Short mmCIF file of C-alpha atoms in Angstrom, two decimals:
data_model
loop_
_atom_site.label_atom_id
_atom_site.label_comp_id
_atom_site.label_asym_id
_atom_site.label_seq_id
_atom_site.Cartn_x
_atom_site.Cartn_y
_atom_site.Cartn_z
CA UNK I 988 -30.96 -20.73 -16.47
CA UNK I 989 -26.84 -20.75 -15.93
CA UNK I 990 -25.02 -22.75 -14.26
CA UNK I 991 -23.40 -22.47 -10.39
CA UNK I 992 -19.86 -21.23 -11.83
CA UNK I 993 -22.67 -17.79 -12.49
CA UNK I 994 -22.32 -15.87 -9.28
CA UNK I 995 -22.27 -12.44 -9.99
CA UNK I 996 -24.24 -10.58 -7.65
CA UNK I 997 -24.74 -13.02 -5.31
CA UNK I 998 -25.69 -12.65 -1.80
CA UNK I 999 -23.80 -14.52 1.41
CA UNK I 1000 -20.35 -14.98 0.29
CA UNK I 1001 -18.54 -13.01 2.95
CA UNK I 1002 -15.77 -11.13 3.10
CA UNK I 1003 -13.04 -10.55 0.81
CA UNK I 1004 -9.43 -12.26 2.02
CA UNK I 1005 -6.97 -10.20 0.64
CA UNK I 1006 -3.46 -11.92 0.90
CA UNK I 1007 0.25 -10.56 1.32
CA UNK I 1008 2.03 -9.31 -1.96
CA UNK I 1009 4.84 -11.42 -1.91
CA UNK I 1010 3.01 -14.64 -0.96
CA UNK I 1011 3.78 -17.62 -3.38
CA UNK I 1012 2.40 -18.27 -6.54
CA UNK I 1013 1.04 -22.04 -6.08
CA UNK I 1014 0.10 -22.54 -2.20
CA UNK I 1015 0.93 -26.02 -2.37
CA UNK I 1016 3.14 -27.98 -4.83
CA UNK I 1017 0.26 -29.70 -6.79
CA UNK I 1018 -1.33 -26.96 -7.33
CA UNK I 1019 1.40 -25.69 -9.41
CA UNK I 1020 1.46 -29.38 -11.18
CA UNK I 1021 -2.51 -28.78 -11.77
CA UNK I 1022 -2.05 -25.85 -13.56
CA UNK I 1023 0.80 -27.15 -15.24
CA UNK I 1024 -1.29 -30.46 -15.83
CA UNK I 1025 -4.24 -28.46 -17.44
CA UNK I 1026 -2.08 -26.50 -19.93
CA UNK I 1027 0.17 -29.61 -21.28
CA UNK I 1028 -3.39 -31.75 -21.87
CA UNK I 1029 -4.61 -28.97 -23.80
CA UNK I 1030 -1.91 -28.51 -26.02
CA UNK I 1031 -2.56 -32.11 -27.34
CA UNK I 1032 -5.66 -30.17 -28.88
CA UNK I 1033 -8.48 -32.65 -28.01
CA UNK I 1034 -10.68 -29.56 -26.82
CA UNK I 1035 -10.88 -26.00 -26.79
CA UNK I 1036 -10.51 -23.40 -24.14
CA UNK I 1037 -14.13 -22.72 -24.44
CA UNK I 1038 -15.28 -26.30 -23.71
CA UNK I 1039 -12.17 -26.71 -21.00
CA UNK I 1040 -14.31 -23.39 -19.41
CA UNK I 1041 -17.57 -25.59 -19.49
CA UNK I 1042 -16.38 -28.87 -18.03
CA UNK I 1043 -15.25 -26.47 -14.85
CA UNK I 1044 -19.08 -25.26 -15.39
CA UNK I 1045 -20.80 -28.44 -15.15
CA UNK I 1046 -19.26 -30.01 -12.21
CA UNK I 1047 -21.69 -31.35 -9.97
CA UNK I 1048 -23.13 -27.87 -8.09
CA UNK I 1049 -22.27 -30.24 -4.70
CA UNK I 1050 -18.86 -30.51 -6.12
CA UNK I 1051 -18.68 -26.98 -7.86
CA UNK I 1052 -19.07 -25.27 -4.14
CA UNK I 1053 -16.76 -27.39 -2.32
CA UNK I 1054 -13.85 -28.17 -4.72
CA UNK I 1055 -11.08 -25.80 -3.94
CA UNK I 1056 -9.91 -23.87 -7.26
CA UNK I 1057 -7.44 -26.29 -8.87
CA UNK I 1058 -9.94 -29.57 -7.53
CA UNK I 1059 -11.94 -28.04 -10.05
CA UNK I 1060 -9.08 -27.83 -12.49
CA UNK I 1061 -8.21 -31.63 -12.48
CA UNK I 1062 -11.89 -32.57 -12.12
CA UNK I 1063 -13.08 -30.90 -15.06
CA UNK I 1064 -9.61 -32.16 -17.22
CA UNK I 1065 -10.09 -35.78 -16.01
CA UNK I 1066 -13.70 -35.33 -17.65
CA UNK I 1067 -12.34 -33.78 -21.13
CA UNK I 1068 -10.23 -36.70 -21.14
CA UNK I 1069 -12.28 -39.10 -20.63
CA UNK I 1070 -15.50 -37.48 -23.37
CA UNK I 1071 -12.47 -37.22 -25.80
CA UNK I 1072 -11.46 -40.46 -25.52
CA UNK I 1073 -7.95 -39.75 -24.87
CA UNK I 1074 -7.83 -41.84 -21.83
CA UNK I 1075 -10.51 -44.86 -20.81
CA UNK I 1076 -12.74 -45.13 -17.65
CA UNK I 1077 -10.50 -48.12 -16.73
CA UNK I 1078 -7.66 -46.57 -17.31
CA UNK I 1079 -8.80 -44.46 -14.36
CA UNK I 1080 -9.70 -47.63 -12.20
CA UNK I 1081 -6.21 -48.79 -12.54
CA UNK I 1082 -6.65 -51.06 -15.55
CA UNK I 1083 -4.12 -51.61 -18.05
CA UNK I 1084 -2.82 -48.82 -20.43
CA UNK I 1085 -0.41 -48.64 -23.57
CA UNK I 1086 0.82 -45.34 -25.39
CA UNK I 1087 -1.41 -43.17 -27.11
CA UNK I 1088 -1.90 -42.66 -30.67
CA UNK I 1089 -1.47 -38.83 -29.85
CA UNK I 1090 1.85 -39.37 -28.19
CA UNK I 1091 3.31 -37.51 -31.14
CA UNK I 1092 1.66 -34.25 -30.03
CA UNK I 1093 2.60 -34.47 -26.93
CA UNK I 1094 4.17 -30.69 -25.46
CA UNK I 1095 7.65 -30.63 -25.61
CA UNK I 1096 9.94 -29.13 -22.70
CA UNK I 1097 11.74 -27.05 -25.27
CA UNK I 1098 8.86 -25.57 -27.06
CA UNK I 1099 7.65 -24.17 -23.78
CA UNK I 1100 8.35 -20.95 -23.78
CA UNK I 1101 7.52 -20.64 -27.49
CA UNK I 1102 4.09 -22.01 -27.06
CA UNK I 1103 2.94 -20.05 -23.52
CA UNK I 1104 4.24 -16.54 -25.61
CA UNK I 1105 2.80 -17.20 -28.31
CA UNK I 1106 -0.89 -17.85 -27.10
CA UNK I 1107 -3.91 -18.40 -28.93
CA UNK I 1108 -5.76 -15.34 -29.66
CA UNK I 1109 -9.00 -15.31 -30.73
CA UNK I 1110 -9.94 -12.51 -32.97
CA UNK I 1111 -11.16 -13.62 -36.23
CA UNK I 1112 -12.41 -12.06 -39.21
CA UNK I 1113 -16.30 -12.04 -39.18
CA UNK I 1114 -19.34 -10.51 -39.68
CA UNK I 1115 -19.78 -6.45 -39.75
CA UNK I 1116 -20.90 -4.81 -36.49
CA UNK I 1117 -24.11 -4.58 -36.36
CA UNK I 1118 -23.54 -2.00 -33.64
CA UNK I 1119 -21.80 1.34 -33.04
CA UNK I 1120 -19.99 2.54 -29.84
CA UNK I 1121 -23.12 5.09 -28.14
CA UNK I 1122 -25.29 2.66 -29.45
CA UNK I 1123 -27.99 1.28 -26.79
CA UNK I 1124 -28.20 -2.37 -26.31
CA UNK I 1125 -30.29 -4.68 -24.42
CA UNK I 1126 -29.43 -8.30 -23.71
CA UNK I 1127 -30.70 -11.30 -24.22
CA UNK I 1128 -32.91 -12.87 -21.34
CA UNK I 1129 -32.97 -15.58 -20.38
CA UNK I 1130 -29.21 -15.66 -20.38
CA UNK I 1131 -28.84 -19.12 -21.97
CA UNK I 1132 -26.94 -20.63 -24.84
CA UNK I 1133 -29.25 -20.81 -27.70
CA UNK I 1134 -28.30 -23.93 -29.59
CA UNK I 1135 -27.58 -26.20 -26.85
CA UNK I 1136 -29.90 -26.49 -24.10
CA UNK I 1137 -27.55 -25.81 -20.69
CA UNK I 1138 -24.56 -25.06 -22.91
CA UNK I 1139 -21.93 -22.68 -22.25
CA UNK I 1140 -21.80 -18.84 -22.63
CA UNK I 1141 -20.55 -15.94 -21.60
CA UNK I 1142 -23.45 -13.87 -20.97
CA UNK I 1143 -23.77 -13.46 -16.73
CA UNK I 1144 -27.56 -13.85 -15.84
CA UNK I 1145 -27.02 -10.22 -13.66
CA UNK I 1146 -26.37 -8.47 -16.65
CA UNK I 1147 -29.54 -10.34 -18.65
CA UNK I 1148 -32.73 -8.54 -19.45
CA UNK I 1149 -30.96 -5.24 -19.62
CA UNK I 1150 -29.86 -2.19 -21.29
CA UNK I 1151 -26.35 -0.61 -21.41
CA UNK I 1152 -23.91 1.69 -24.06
CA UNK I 1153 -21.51 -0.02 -26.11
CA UNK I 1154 -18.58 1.63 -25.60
CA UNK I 1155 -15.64 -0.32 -27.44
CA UNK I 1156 -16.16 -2.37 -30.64
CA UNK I 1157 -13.20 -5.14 -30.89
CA UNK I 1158 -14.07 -6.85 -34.32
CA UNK I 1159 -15.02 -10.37 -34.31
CA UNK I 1160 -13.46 -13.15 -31.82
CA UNK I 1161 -14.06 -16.77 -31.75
CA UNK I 1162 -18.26 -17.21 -29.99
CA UNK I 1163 -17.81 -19.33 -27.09
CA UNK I 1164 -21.36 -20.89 -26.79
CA UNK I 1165 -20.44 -22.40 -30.34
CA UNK I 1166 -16.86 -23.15 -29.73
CA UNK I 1167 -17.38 -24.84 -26.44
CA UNK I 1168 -19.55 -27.48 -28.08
CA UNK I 1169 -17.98 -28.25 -31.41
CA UNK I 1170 -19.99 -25.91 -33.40
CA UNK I 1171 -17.01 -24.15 -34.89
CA UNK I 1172 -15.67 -21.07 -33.93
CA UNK I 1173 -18.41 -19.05 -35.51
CA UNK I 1174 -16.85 -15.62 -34.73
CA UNK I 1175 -18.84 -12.64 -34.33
CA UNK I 1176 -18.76 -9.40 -33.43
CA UNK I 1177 -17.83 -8.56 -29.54
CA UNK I 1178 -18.10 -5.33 -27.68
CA UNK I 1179 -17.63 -3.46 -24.40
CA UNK I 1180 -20.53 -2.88 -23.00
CA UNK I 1181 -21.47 -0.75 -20.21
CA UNK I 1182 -23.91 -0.96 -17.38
CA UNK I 1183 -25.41 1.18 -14.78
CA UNK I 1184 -24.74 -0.17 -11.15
CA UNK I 1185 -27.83 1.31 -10.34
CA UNK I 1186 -29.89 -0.09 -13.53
CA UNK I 1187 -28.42 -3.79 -12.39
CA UNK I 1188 -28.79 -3.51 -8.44
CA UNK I 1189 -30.75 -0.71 -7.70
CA UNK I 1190 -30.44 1.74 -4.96
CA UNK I 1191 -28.15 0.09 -2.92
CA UNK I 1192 -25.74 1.10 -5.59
CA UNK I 1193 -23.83 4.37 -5.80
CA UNK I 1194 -25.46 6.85 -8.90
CA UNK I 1195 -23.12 6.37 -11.53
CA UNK I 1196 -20.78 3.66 -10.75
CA UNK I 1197 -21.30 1.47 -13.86
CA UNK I 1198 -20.23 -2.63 -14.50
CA UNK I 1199 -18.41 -3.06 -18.05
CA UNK I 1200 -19.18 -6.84 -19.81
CA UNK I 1201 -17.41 -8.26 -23.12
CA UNK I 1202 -20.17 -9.22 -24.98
CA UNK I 1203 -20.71 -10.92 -28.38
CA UNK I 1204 -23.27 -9.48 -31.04
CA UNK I 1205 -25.47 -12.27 -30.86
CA UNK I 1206 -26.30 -11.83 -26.96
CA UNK I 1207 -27.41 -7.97 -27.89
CA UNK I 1208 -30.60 -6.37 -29.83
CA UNK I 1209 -31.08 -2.72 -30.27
CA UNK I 1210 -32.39 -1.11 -26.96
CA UNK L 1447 -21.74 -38.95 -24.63
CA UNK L 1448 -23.64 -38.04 -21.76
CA UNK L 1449 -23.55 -34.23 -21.33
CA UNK L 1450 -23.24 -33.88 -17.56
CA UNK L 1451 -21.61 -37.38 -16.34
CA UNK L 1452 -18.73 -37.05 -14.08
CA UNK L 1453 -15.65 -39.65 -14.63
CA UNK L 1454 -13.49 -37.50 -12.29
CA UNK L 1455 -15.03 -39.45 -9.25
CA UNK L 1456 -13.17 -42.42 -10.35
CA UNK L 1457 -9.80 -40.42 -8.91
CA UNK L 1458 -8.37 -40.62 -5.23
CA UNK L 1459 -10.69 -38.50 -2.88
CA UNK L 1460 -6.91 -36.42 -1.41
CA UNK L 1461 -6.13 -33.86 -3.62
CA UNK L 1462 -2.16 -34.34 -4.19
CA UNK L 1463 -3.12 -38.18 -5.00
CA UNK L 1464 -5.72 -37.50 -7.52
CA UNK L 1465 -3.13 -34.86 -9.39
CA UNK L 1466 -0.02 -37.51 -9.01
CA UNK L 1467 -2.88 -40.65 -10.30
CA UNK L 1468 -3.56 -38.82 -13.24
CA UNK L 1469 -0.09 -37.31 -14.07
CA UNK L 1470 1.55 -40.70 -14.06
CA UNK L 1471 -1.43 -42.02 -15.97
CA UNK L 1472 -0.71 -39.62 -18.82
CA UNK L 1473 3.14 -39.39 -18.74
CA UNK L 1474 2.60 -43.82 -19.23
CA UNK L 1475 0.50 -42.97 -22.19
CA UNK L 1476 3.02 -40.38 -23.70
CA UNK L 1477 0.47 -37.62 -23.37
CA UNK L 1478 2.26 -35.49 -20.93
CA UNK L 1479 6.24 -34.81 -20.66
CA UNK L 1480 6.73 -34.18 -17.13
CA UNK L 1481 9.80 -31.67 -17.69
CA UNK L 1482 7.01 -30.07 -19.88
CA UNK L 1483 5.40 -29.53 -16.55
CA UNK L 1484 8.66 -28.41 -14.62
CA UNK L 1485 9.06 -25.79 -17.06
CA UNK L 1486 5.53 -23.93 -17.12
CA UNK L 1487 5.57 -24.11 -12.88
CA UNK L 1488 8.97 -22.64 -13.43
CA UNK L 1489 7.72 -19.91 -16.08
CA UNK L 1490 4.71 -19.04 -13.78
CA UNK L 1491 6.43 -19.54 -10.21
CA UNK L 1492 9.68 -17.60 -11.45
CA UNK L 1493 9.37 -15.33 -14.55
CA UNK L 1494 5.84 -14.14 -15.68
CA UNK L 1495 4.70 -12.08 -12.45
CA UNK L 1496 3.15 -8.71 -11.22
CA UNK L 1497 6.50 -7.30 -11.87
CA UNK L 1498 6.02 -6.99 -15.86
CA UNK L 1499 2.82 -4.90 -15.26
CA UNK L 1500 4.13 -2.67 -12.85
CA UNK L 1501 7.42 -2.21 -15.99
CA UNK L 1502 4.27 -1.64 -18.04
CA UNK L 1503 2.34 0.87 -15.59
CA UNK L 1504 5.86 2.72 -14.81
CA UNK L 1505 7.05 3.11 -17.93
CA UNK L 1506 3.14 4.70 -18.77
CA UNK L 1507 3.89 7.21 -15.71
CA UNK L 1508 6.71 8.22 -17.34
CA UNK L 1509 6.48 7.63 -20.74
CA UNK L 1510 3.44 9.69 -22.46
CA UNK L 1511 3.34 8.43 -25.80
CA UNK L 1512 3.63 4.98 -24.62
CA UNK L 1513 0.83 5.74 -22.37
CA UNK L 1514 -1.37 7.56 -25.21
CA UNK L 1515 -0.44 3.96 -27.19
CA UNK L 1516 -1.44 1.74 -24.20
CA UNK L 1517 -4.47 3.18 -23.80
CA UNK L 1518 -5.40 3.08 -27.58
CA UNK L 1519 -3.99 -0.25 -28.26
CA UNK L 1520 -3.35 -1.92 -24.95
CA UNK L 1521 -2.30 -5.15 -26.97
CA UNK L 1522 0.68 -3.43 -29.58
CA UNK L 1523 2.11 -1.26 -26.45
CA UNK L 1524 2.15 -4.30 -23.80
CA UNK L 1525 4.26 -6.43 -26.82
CA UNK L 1526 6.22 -3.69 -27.61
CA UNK L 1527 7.54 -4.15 -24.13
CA UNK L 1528 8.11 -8.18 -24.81
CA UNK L 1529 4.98 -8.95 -23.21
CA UNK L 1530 2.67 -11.43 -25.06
CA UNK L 1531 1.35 -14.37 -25.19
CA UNK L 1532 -1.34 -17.22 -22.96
CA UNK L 1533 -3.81 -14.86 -21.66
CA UNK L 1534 -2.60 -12.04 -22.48
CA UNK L 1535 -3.58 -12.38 -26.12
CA UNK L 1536 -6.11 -9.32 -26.07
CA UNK L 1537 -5.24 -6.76 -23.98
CA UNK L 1538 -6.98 -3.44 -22.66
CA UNK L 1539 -5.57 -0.74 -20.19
CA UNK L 1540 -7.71 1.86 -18.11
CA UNK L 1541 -6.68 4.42 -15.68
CA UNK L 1542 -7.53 5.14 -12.50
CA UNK L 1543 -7.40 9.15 -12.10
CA UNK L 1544 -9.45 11.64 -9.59
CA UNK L 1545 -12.76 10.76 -10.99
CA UNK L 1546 -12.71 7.29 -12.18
CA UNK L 1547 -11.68 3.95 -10.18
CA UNK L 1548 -11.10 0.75 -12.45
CA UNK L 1549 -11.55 -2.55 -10.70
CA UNK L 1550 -11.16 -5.91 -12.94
CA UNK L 1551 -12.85 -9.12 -11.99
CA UNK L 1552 -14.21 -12.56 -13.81
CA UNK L 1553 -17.44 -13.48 -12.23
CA UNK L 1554 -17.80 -16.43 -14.44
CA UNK L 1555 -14.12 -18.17 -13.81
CA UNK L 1556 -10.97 -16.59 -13.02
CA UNK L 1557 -10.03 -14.92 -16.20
CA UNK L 1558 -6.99 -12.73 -15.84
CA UNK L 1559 -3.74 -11.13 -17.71
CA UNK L 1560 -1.22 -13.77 -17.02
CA UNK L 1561 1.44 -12.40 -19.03
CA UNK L 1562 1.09 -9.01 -17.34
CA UNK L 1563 0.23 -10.48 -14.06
CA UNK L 1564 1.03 -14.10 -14.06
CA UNK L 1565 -1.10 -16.67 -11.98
CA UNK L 1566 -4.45 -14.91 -10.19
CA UNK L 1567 -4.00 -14.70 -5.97
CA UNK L 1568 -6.43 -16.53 -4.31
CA UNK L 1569 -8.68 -13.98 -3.49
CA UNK L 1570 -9.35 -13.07 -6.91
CA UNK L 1571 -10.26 -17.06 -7.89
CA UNK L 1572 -12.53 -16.56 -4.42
CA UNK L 1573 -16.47 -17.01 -4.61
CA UNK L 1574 -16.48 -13.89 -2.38
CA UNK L 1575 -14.74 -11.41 -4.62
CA UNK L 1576 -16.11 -12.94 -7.90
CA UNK L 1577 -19.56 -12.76 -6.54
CA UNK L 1578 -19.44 -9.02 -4.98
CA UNK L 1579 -16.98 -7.19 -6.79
CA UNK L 1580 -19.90 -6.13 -9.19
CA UNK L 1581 -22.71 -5.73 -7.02
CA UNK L 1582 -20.87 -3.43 -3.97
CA UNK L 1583 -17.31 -3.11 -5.10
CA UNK L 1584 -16.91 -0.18 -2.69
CA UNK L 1585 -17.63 -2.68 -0.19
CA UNK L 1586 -15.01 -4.93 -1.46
CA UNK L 1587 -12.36 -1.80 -1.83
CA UNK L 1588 -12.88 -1.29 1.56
CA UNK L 1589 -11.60 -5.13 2.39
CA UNK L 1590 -8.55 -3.97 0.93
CA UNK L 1591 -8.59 -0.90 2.69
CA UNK L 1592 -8.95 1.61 -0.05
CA UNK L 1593 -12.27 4.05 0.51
CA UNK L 1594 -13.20 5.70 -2.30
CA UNK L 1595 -15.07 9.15 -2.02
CA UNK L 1596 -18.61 9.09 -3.94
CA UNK L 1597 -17.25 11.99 -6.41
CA UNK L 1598 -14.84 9.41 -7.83
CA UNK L 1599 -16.93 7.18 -10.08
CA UNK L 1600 -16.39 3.17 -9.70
CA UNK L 1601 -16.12 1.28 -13.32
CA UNK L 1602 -15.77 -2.70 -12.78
CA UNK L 1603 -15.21 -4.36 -15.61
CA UNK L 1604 -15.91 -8.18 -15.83
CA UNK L 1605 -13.58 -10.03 -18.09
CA UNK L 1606 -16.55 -12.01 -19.84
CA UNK L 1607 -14.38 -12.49 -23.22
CA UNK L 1608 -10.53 -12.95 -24.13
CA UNK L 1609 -10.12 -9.06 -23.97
CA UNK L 1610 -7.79 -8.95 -20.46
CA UNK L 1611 -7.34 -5.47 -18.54
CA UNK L 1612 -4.83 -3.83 -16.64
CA UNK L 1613 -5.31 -0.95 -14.14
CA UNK L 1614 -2.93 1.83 -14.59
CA UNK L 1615 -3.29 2.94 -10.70
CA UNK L 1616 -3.03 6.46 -10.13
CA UNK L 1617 0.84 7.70 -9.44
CA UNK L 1618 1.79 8.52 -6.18
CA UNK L 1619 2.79 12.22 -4.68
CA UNK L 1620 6.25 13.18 -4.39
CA UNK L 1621 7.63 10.79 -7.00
CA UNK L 1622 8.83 13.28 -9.39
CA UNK L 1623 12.25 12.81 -11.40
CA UNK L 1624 11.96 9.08 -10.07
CA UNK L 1625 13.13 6.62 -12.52
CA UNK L 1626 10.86 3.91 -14.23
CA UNK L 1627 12.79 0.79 -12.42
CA UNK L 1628 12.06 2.81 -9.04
CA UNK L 1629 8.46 3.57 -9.43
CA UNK L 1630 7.93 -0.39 -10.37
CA UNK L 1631 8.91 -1.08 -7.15
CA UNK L 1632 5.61 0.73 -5.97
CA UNK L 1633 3.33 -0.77 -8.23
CA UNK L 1634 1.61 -3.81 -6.60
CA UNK L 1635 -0.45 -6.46 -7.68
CA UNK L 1636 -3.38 -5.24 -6.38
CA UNK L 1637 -2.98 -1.98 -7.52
CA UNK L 1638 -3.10 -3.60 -11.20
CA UNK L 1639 -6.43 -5.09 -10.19
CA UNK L 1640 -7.85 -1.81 -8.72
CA UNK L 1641 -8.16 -3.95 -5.55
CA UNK L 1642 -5.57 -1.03 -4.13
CA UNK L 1643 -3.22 1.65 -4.80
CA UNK L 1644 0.50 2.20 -5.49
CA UNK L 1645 2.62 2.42 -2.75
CA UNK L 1646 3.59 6.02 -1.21
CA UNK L 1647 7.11 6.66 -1.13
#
């Protein structure tokens, strides 16, 4: 019911490549200008974090599995700036272009540092909890978003259709399956919640380990 | 607007083209200021790294009311050390002891404490660890060649919301008396993951 970005769990991936330490930041100089590309377009405020997550989501599965990281990155912003309108198809082909009307919020050099300190964080005030830490919780299954039919959310289809502790409560933060699709930020209340390996794998895993998940209130029901 | 339609396929198939196409396209339009773009590549290449969690995890060796406040209210402690900000917004710390092994990993993206951490390794951004790290991540330790005996208990969290974590790994034998700025030097990366452990002196 998610999308191919969901791969918790899965099987044939191979090993782990762990790499040196001291080994440089960006690999390759556009890399770095990706990243760098990613966080200036998104400061003109066209979309949100959540819906910059879900363009990465819906690439093409095809592309999704063999677009290195930042192909992904410039894939999914060339998209976002295309649905929004803030460039044109032709634009892309080459065709002529003039300035944009949202020159004027274009990210400053000199504000920089102010605005990658600053952040954006995303607690908001919201709804009570309708949960207590030691409560038991099951989740919601299928793991899909419920307004928008293959829309984003946060909820990984290993940890759907079952029952774990909550175990931190953090207030309400900004709901991504709403957020992600222009449906306001509708905040409600997220938790820790926690998981036995054993519960979500089975034997193969070792008695006790457990798997935490962030999770908002609206992916739970009481267990 | 259709909901899955792809206009990136309208971009140079070579990676460093399709970047420098759309780059000049946006710097024409006034979108994008490309000293904008020098200066986050120079913030993430140069100045927000590994090295402010490892101030963060050394001063918590060392420090145990700052530790006591990290682990209460990873967010207040990490910004009374001056570190805030782009994905670091939220921030939790847990610690690894005898009986409990932390490991942190986003099997939905790459979510990750950048301004504890800065930019994610490759590995971490890899299908392989996002995919395993919460099914067998005793298998995965072992990649990294950390075995764990099956009386310490493995916690993984995945980072599934804007709350970002930091390992406190455990600290090493023999380091007694030893100054915060020296035991930094033995925190690694990885160690802040829970993808290893803090160097021996």
């Amino acid at each position: 019911m998610t999308r191919i970005h969901d791969m918790g769990g899965r099987f044939g991936d191979g090993p782990v490549t762990p790499e040196p330490e001291g080994a440089r930041v960006f690999a390759e100089a556009w890399h770095a200008r990706a990243l760098a590309l990613t966080l200036a377009s998104g400061s003109l405020g066209q979309w949100t974090l959540d819906r910059s997550r879900h363009a990465r989501e819906r690439l093409a599965p095809a592309d999704y599995a063999t677009f290195t990281y930042y192909e992904k990155w410039v894939a999914a912003l060339t998209d976002l700036l295309v649905e929004t309108e803030t460039i044109t198809r032709a634009e892309l082909e080459g065709g002529e272009t003039a300035l944009s009307p949202l020159a004027g919020k274009r990210l400053a050099s000199d504000t920089v540092p102010d605005v990658l300190s600053k952040g954006a964080p995303t607690d908001r005030r919201g709804p009570p909890p309708a949960f207590a830490v030691g409560d038991a919780v099951a989740t919601r299954r299928p793991p899909r978003n419920d307004r928008i039919t293959g829309g984003h959310t946060r909820l990984p289809a290993y940890a759907s259709g079952h029952i774990g502790n909550v175990i931190a409560s953090h207030g309400s933060h900004v709901f991504p399956d709403t957020n992600a699709h222009a449906l306001g930020e509708g905040p409600e209340p997220l938790y820790t919640v926690a998981f036995s390996a054993r519960d979500l794998w089975g034997p193969d895993a070792t008695q006790g380990d457990e798997v935490m998940l962030d999770l908002w209130q609206s992916y739970l029901k009481p267990a | 607007m259709p909901h899955d339609d792809h206009a990136h396929s309208l971009l140079p198939s070579e990676p460093a083209l399709r970047v420098k196409a759309l780059e000049t396209l946006l710097t024409r339009k006034g979108l994008i200021d490309p000293a904008a773009l020098d200066t986050i590549i120079d913030t993430y290449a140069h100045k927000v790294g590994p090295r402010n969690g490892a101030a963060v995890v050394a001063r918590a060796w060392t420090d145990p009311a700052f530790r006591d406040r990290l682990l209460s209210d990873g967010t207040s402690a990490v910004a009374e050390m001056g570190f805030t900000g782009r994905q670091g917004e939220h921030v939790t710390a847990v610690e690894n002891t005898e009986d409990t092994h932390n490991m942190v990993v986003c099997t939905l993206c790459s979510c990750y404490p950048w301004s504890l951490l800065g930019i994610p390794p490759g590995w971490y951004k890899s299908d392989a660890y996002r995919a395993r790290a919460v099914r067998e991540p005793r298998g995965v330790l072992a990649e990294f060649g950390v075995t764990l005996p099956h009386s310490t208990k493995v916690r993984v969290w995945d980072s599934t919301a804007e709350i970002r974590y930091l390992v406190i790994p455990r600290r090493p034998n023999g380091t007694e008396g030893w100054s915060p700025e020296d035991l930094a030097t033995l925190v690694t990366r990885d160690s802040m993951i829970g993808c290893g452990e803090a160097r021996r002196p």
